[in-house]
mmCIF file of C-alpha atoms and ligand atoms in Angstrom:
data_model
loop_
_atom_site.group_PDB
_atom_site.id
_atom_site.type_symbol
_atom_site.label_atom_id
_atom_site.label_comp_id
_atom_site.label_asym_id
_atom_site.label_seq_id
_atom_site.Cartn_x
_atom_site.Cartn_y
_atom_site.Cartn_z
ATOM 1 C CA UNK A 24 -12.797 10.078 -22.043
ATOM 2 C CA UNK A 25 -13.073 13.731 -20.363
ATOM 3 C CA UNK A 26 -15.548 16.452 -20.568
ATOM 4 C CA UNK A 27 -16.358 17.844 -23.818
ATOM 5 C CA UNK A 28 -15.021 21.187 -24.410
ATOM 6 C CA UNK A 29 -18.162 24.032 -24.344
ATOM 7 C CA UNK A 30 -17.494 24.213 -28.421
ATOM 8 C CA UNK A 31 -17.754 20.386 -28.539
ATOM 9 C CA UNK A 32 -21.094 19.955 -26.992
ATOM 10 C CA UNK A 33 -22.322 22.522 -28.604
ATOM 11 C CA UNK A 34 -20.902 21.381 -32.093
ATOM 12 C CA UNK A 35 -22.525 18.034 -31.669
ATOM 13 C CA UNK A 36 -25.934 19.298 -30.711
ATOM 14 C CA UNK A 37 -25.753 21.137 -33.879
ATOM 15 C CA UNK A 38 -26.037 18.012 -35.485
ATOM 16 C CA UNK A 39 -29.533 17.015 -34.695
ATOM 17 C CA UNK A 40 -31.826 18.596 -36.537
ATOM 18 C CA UNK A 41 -36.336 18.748 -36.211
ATOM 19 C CA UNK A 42 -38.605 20.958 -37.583
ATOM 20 C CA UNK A 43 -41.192 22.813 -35.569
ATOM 21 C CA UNK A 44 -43.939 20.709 -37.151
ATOM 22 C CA UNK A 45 -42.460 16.934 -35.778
ATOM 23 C CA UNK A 46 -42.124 18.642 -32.892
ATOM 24 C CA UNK A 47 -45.902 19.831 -32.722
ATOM 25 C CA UNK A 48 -46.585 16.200 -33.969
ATOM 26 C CA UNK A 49 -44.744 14.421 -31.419
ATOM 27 C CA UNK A 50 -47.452 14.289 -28.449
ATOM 28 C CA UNK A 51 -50.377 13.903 -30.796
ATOM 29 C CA UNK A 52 -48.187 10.840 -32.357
ATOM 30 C CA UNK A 53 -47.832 8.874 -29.259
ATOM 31 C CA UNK A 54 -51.282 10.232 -27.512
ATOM 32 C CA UNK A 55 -52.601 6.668 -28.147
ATOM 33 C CA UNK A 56 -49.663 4.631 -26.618
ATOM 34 C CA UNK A 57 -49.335 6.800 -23.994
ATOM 35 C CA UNK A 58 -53.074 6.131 -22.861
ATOM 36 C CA UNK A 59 -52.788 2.413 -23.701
ATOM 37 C CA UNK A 60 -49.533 1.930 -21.322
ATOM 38 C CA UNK A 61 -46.970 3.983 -22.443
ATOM 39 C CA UNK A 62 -47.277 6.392 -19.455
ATOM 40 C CA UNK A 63 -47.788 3.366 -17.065
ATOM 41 C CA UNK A 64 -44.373 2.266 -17.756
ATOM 42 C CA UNK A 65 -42.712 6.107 -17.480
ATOM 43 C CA UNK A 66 -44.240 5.959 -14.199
ATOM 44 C CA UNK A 67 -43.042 2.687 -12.841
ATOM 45 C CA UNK A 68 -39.702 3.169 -14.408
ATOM 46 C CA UNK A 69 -39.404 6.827 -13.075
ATOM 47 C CA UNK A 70 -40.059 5.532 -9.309
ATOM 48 C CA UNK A 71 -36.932 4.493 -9.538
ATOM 49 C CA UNK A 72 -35.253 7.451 -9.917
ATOM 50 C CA UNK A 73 -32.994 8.874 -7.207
ATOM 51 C CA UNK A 74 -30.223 11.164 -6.650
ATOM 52 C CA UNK A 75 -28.960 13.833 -8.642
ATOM 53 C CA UNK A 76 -30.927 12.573 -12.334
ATOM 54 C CA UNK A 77 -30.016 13.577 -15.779
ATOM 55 C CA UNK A 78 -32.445 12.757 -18.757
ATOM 56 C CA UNK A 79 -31.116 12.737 -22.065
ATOM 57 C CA UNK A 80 -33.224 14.049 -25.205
ATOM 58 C CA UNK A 81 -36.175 14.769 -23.249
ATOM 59 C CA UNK A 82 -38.503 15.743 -25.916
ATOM 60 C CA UNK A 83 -41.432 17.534 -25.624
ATOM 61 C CA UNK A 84 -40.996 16.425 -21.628
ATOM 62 C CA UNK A 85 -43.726 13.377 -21.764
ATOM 63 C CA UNK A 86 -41.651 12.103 -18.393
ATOM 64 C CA UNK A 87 -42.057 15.370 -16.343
ATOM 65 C CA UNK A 88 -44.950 14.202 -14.647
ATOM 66 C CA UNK A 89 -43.508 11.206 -13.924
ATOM 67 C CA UNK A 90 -40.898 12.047 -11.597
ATOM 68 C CA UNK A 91 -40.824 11.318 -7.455
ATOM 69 C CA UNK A 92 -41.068 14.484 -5.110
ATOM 70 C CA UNK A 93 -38.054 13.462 -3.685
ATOM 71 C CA UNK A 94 -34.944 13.161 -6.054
ATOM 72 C CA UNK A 95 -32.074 15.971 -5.221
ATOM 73 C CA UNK A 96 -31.968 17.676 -8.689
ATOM 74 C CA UNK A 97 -33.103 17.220 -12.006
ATOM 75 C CA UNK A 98 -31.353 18.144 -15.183
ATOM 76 C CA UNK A 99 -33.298 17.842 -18.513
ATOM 77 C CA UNK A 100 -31.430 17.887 -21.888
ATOM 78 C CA UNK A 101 -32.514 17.942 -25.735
ATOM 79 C CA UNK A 102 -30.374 19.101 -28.870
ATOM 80 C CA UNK A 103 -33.228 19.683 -31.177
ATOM 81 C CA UNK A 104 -34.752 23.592 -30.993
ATOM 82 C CA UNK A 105 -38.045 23.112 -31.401
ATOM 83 C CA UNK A 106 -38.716 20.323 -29.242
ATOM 84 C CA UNK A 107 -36.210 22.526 -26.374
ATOM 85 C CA UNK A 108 -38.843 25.270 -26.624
ATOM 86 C CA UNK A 109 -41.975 22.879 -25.655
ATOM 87 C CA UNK A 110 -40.089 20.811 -22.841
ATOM 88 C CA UNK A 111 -39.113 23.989 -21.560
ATOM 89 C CA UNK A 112 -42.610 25.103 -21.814
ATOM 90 C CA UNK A 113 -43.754 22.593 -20.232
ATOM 91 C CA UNK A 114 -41.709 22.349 -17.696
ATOM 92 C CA UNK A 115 -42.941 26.196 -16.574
ATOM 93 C CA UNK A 116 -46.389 24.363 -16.534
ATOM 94 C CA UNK A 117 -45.429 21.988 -14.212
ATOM 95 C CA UNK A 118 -43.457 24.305 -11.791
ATOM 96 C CA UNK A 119 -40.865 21.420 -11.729
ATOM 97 C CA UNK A 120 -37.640 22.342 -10.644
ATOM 98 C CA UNK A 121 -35.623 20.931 -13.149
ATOM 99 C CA UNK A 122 -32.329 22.610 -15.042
ATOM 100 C CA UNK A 123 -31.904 22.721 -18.642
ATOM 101 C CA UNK A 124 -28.500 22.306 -20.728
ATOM 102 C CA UNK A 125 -28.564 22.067 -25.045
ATOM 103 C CA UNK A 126 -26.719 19.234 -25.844
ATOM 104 C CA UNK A 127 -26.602 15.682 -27.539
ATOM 105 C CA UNK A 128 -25.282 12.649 -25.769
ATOM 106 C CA UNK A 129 -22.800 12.336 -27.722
ATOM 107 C CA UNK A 130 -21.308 14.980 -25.831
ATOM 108 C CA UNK A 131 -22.356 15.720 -22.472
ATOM 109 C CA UNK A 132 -21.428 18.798 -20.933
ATOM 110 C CA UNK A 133 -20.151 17.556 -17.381
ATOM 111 C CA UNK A 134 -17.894 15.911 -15.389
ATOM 112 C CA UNK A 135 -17.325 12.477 -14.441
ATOM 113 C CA UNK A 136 -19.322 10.771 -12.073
ATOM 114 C CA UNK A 137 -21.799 13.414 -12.300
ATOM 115 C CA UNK A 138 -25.169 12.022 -11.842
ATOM 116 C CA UNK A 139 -26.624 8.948 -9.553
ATOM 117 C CA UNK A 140 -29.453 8.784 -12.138
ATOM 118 C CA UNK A 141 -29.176 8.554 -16.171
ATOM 119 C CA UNK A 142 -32.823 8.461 -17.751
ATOM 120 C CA UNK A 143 -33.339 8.297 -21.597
ATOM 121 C CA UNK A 144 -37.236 7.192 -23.181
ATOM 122 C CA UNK A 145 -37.132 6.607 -26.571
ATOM 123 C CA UNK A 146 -34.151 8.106 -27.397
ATOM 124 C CA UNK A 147 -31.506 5.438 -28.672
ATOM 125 C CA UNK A 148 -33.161 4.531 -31.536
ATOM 126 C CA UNK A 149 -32.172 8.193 -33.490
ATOM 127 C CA UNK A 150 -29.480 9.018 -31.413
ATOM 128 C CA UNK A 151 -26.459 9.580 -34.110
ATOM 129 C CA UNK A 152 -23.088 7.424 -32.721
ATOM 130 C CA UNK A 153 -24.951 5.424 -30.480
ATOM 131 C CA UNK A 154 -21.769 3.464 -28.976
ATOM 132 C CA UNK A 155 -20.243 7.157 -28.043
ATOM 133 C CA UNK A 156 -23.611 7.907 -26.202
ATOM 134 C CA UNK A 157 -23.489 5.087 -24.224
ATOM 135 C CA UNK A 158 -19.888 6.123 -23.225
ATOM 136 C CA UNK A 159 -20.933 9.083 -22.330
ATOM 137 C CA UNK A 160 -23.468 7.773 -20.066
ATOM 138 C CA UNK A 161 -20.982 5.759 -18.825
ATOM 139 C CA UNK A 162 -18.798 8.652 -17.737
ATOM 140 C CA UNK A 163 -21.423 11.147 -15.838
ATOM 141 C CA UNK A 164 -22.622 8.185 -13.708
ATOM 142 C CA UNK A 165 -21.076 7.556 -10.458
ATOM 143 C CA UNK A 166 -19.785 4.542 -9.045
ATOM 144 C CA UNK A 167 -23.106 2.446 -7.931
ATOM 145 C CA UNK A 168 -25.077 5.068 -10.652
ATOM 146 C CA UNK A 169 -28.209 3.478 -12.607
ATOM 147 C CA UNK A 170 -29.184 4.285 -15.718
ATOM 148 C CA UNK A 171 -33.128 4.249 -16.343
ATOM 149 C CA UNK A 172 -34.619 3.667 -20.214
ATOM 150 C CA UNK A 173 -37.570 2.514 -22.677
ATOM 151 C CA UNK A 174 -37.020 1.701 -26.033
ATOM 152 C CA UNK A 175 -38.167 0.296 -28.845
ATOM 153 C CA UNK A 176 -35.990 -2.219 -30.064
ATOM 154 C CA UNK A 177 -34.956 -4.746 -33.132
ATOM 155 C CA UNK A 178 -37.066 -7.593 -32.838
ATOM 156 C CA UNK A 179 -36.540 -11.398 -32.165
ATOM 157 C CA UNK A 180 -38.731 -12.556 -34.662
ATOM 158 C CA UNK A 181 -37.225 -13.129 -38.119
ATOM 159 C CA UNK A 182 -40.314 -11.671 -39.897
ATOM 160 C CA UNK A 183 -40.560 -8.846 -38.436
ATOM 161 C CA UNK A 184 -37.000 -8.163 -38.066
ATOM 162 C CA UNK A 185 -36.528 -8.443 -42.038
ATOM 163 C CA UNK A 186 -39.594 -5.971 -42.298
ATOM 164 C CA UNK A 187 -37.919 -3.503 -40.051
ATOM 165 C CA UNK A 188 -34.663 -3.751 -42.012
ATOM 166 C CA UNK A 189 -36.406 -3.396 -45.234
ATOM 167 C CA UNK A 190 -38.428 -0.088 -43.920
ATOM 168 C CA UNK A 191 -35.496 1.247 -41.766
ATOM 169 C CA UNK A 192 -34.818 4.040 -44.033
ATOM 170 C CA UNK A 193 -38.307 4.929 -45.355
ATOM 171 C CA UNK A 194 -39.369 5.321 -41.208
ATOM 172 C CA UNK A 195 -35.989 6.977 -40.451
ATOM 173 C CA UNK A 196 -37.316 9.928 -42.753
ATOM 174 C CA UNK A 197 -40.577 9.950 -41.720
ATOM 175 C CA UNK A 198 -39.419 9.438 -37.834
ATOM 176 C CA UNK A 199 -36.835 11.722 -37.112
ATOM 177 C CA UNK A 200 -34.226 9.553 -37.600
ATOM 178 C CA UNK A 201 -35.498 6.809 -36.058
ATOM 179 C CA UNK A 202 -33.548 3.526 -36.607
ATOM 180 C CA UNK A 203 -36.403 0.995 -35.811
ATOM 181 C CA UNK A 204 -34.104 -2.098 -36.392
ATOM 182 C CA UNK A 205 -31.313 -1.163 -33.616
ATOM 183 C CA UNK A 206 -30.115 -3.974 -31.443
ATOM 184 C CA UNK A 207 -29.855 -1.049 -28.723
ATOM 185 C CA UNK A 208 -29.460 -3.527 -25.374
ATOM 186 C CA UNK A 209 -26.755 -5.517 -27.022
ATOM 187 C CA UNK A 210 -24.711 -2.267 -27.582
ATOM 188 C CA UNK A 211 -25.452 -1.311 -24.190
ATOM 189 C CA UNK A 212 -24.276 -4.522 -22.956
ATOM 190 C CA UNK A 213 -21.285 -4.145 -24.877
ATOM 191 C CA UNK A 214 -20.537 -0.701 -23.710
ATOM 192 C CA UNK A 215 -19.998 -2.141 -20.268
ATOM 193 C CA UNK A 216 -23.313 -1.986 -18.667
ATOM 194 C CA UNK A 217 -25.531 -4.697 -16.908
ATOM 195 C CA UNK A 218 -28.854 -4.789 -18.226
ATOM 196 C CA UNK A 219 -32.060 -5.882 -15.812
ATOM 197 C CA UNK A 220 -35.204 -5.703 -18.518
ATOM 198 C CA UNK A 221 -38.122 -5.233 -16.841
ATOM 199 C CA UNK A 222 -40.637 -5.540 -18.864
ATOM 200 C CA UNK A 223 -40.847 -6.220 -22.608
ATOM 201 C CA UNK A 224 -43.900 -5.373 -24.359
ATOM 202 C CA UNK A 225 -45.010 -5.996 -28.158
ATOM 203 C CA UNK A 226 -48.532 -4.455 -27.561
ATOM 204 C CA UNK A 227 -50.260 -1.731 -29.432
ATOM 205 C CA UNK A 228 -48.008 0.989 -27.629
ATOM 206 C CA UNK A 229 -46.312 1.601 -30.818
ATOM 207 C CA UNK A 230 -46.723 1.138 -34.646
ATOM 208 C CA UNK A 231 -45.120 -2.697 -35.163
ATOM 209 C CA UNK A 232 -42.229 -1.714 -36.893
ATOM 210 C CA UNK A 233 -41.253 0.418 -33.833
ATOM 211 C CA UNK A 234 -41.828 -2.733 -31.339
ATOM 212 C CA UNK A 235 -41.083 -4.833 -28.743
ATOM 213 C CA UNK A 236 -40.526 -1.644 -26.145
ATOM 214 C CA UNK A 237 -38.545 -2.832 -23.345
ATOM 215 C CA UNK A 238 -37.680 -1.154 -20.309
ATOM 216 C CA UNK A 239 -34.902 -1.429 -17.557
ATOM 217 C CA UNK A 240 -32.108 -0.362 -15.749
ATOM 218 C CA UNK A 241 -28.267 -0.628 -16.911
ATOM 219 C CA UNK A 242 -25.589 -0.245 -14.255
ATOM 220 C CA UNK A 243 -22.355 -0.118 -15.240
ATOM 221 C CA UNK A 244 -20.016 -3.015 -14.781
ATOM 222 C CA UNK A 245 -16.979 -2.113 -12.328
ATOM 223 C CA UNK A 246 -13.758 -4.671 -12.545
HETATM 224 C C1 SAM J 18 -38.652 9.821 -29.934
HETATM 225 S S1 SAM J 18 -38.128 11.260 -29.143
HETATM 226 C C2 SAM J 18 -38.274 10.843 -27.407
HETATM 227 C C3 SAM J 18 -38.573 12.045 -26.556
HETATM 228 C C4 SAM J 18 -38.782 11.735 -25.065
HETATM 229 N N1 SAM J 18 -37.602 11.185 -24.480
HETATM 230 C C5 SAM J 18 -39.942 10.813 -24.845
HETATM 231 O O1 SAM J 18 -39.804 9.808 -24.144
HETATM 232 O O2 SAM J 18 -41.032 11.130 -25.325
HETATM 233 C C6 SAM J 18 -36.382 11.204 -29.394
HETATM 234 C C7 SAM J 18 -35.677 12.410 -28.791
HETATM 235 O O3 SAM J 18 -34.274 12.227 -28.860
HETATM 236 C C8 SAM J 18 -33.699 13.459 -29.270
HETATM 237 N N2 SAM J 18 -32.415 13.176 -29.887
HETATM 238 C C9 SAM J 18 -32.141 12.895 -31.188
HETATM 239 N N3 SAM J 18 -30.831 12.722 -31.358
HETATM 240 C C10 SAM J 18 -30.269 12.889 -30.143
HETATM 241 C C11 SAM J 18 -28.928 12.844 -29.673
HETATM 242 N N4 SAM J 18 -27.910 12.577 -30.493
HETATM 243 N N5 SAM J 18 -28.713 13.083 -28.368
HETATM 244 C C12 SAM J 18 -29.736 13.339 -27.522
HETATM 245 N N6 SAM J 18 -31.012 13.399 -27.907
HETATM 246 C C13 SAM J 18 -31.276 13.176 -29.200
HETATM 247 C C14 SAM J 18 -34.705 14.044 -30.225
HETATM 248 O O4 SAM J 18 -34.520 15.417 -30.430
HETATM 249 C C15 SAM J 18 -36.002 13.698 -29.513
HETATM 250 O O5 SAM J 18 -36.370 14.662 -28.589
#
């Protein structure tokens, strides 16, 4: 894989679409999880990042405050308008230094072995061709590069799991696009990545169908 062309990136950020009201939604939505340990785990996973860091659909920028002093640069992307204007917001708020590209991660608008730090929160479960994301995460790390994430995930218990397949399209339209049935660390896995899970929760931080929420970091496998 190489760089997207300019049109490319640009063509696949097209594709995700929000309207201004999810968008205003979005923080109210997860105010409770975020109090109840949602923004505990941001925190400890962020401590982790270093380097040069790129985070995929940022949002509304719930992680901002999370970041160390000390990482090099910080690059914050999101396709979706409405939810670019408020993370760029802010981001003015917190007089963070942090860059800001449009794009999807499908198609990520830079070079190989790009960034010592890939972060994404919450992100997998709507992204579009998941398998091409993780590609593409794949290709902007460097050599020795992490890559940082919480999501919510399909879950191990049969009951559950056969309730989230049944609702997956009912929550998709309510959610964004939201696939709350993904097997999302198996497709990392198989899109050469090593996966350390640090913690798995199936608490209150989310509604059920969107749990357990694991989070971890996936380095890429070198042969
Ligand atoms: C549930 S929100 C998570 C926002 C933020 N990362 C957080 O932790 O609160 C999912 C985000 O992924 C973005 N998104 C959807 N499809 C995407 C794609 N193909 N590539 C990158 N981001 C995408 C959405 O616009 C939205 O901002």
């Amino acid at each position: 894989m190489s760089t997207p062309s300019a049109a490319e990136v640009e063509r696949q950020a097209d594709r995700v679409h929000g309207s201004g009201l999810s968008a205003r939604l979005y923080d109210p939505f997860l105010w409770w999880g975020e109090k109840s340990g949602l923004s505990k785990k941001r925190d400890r996973l962020l401590a982790d990042a270093r380097g040069e860091v790129f985070e995929i659909g940022a949002g509304t920028g719930l992680n901002l405050s999370h970041y160390p002093p000390d990482i090099e640069r910080l690059v914050l992307s999101e396709p979706e308008h409405h939810k670019a204007d408020l993370l760029l917001k802010r981001a003015a708020e917190t007089g963070l230094d942090a860059q800001f590209v449009r794009a999807s991660a499908e198609a990520l608008p830079f070079d190989d072995d790009s960034f010592d730090t890939v972060v994404a929160t919450l992100v997998f479960c709507t992204v579009g061709e998941p398998e091409a994301a993780v590609a593409e995460v794949k290709r902007v790390l460097r050599p020795g590069g992490q890559w940082l994430f919480i999501e919510h995930i399909r879950s191990d218990r049969p009951m559950v799991s056969r309730i989230q397949d049944g609702l997956a399209r009912p929550w998709a339209a309510v959610a964004d696009g939201c696939q709350c049935n993904r097997r999302t660390i198996e497709m990392i896995e198989a899109g050469g990545f090593e996966v350390e899970l640090t913690s798995v929760a199936d608490k209150a931080l989310m509604p059920p169908i969107a749990r357990p929420i694991v989070s971890g970091t996936a380095r890429p496998v070198t042969v």
